[in-house]
Amino acid sequence: MKKLVFGVLVMLVSSVMAFAKPNIVILATGGTIAGEAKSDLATTGYKAGSVGIEVLINAVPELKNLANISGEQIANIDSSNMSDEVWLTLANRINELLDRGDVDGIVITHGTDTMEETAYFLNLVVSSAKPVVLTGAMRPATAMSADGPKNLYNAVALASDKNAKNKGVMVAINDKIYPAREVSKTHTLNVETFKAPNSGEMGYIIDGKVFFYNVSLKLNSKDSPFSVKGLKSLPKVDILYTYSQDGSKVAAEAFVKAGAKGLVVAGSGAGSIHQNQKEYLIELLKSKKVAVVKSSRVGAGLVPLSDEEIKQGFISANNLNPQKARVLLMLALTKTSDPKKIAEYFDKY
Ligand code: ASP
């Protein structure tokens, strides 16, 4: 009898504990975190996006101590092949899940190559204050000292934290927390690759505990006007790179011919564009058919515009790097083609 009462008590306590834990959904998209190599010493030459979400979850049984976990496979790709299609599927699924009362947060496993772009895209189109956290790994799941399991654990810890709401989309990697707008990959292979060059990190995750220090003042998520609801595609925006002896209009012309509605120039220094290329862009702006954003290949800092450039119709990327400026321009073009309105978006988001 005593045994029976004890058993019932244990069951009651564990179901109350399960109830008290947040419900976190992990959406897997592939990347090195799901990569398999032939040797445990290999950290290059492996296939990203090889193992499925269940394998990732089962590799970290400690996740169950943090949250009630469920997983969905959205894609299983190397993130260098990321596409608008996956972005739209991911964003719609996140909004659907976060609308539900029984989902408290989302973790996305993603390749590190384009994580900063996906994170910023979601930061602008997720319409909930609930936490959305991306994570990944620099070493494949099969590697000695693989970084994926700890990163996944930290991402779930962050998504489960009561202070993680209302902070926009975040990246949890290598024990640090970064804001989606600011985070950028800065090293090809090292595990300490992510930085936020303009703002620094938001905080740390130490032994599953979350410590916040900074938040971004730029608007995001439910305070952003962008939505992907009903969208089947996104406006085409391409990036032009500036370099010495550049000055040809070939690339810009080809992009426009292929249907680009926007161009982001990765200029030199504070956004300078080679004079020959600039002449073509000034002519292009007169047609009012293509928006042109000036950003910098430097990777940090504001891009100023002269009064003349504003008159010509150029838009400043503010301090967004070219790949992030591209994301914002794509979304801005879903709303307007007026350079003044687009410039306002670049100031706010
Ligand atoms: N190429 C991989 C990817 O982005 C790299 C990584 O995940 O670290 O999918």
PDB file of C-alpha atoms in Angstrom, residues 17 22 28 33 37 39 67 78 84 101 118 136 141 157 171 185 188 194 217 220 255 279 300 327 336 338:
ATOM      1  CA  MET A  17       7.264  19.132 -13.134  1.00  0.00           C
ATOM      2  CA  PRO A  22       8.398  25.316 -20.979  1.00  0.00           C
ATOM      3  CA  ALA A  28      16.041  21.680 -37.870  1.00  0.00           C
ATOM      4  CA  ILE A  33      25.540  20.633 -36.438  1.00  0.00           C
ATOM      5  CA  ALA A  37      32.472  13.160 -41.455  1.00  0.00           C
ATOM      6  CA  SER A  39      36.828  10.487 -39.376  1.00  0.00           C
ATOM      7  CA  ALA A  67      12.066  21.823 -21.323  1.00  0.00           C
ATOM      8  CA  ASP A  78      24.163  23.141 -46.092  1.00  0.00           C
ATOM      9  CA  ASP A  84      13.806  32.171 -49.993  1.00  0.00           C
ATOM     10  CA  GLY A 101      -0.666  28.677 -26.176  1.00  0.00           C
ATOM     11  CA  THR A 118      18.273  33.826 -41.587  1.00  0.00           C
ATOM     12  CA  GLY A 136      24.631  25.596 -35.062  1.00  0.00           C
ATOM     13  CA  ALA A 141      28.391  15.918 -35.124  1.00  0.00           C
ATOM     14  CA  ALA A 157      18.304  26.978 -22.050  1.00  0.00           C
ATOM     15  CA  VAL A 171      21.817  33.394 -31.810  1.00  0.00           C
ATOM     16  CA  LYS A 185      30.405  35.011 -38.889  1.00  0.00           C
ATOM     17  CA  THR A 188      36.079  30.380 -41.616  1.00  0.00           C
ATOM     18  CA  PHE A 194      30.542  34.709 -34.259  1.00  0.00           C
ATOM     19  CA  LEU A 217      17.438  49.310 -29.475  1.00  0.00           C
ATOM     20  CA  ASN A 220      12.151  43.732 -34.238  1.00  0.00           C
ATOM     21  CA  PHE A 255      21.551  41.582 -62.139  1.00  0.00           C
ATOM     22  CA  GLU A 279      28.063  56.427 -62.898  1.00  0.00           C
ATOM     23  CA  ALA A 300      31.417  47.366 -39.080  1.00  0.00           C
ATOM     24  CA  VAL A 327      17.604  41.025 -46.238  1.00  0.00           C
ATOM     25  CA  THR A 336       7.337  50.151 -51.113  1.00  0.00           C
ATOM     26  CA  ASP A 338      10.046  54.786 -52.524  1.00  0.00           C
TER      27      ASP A 338
END
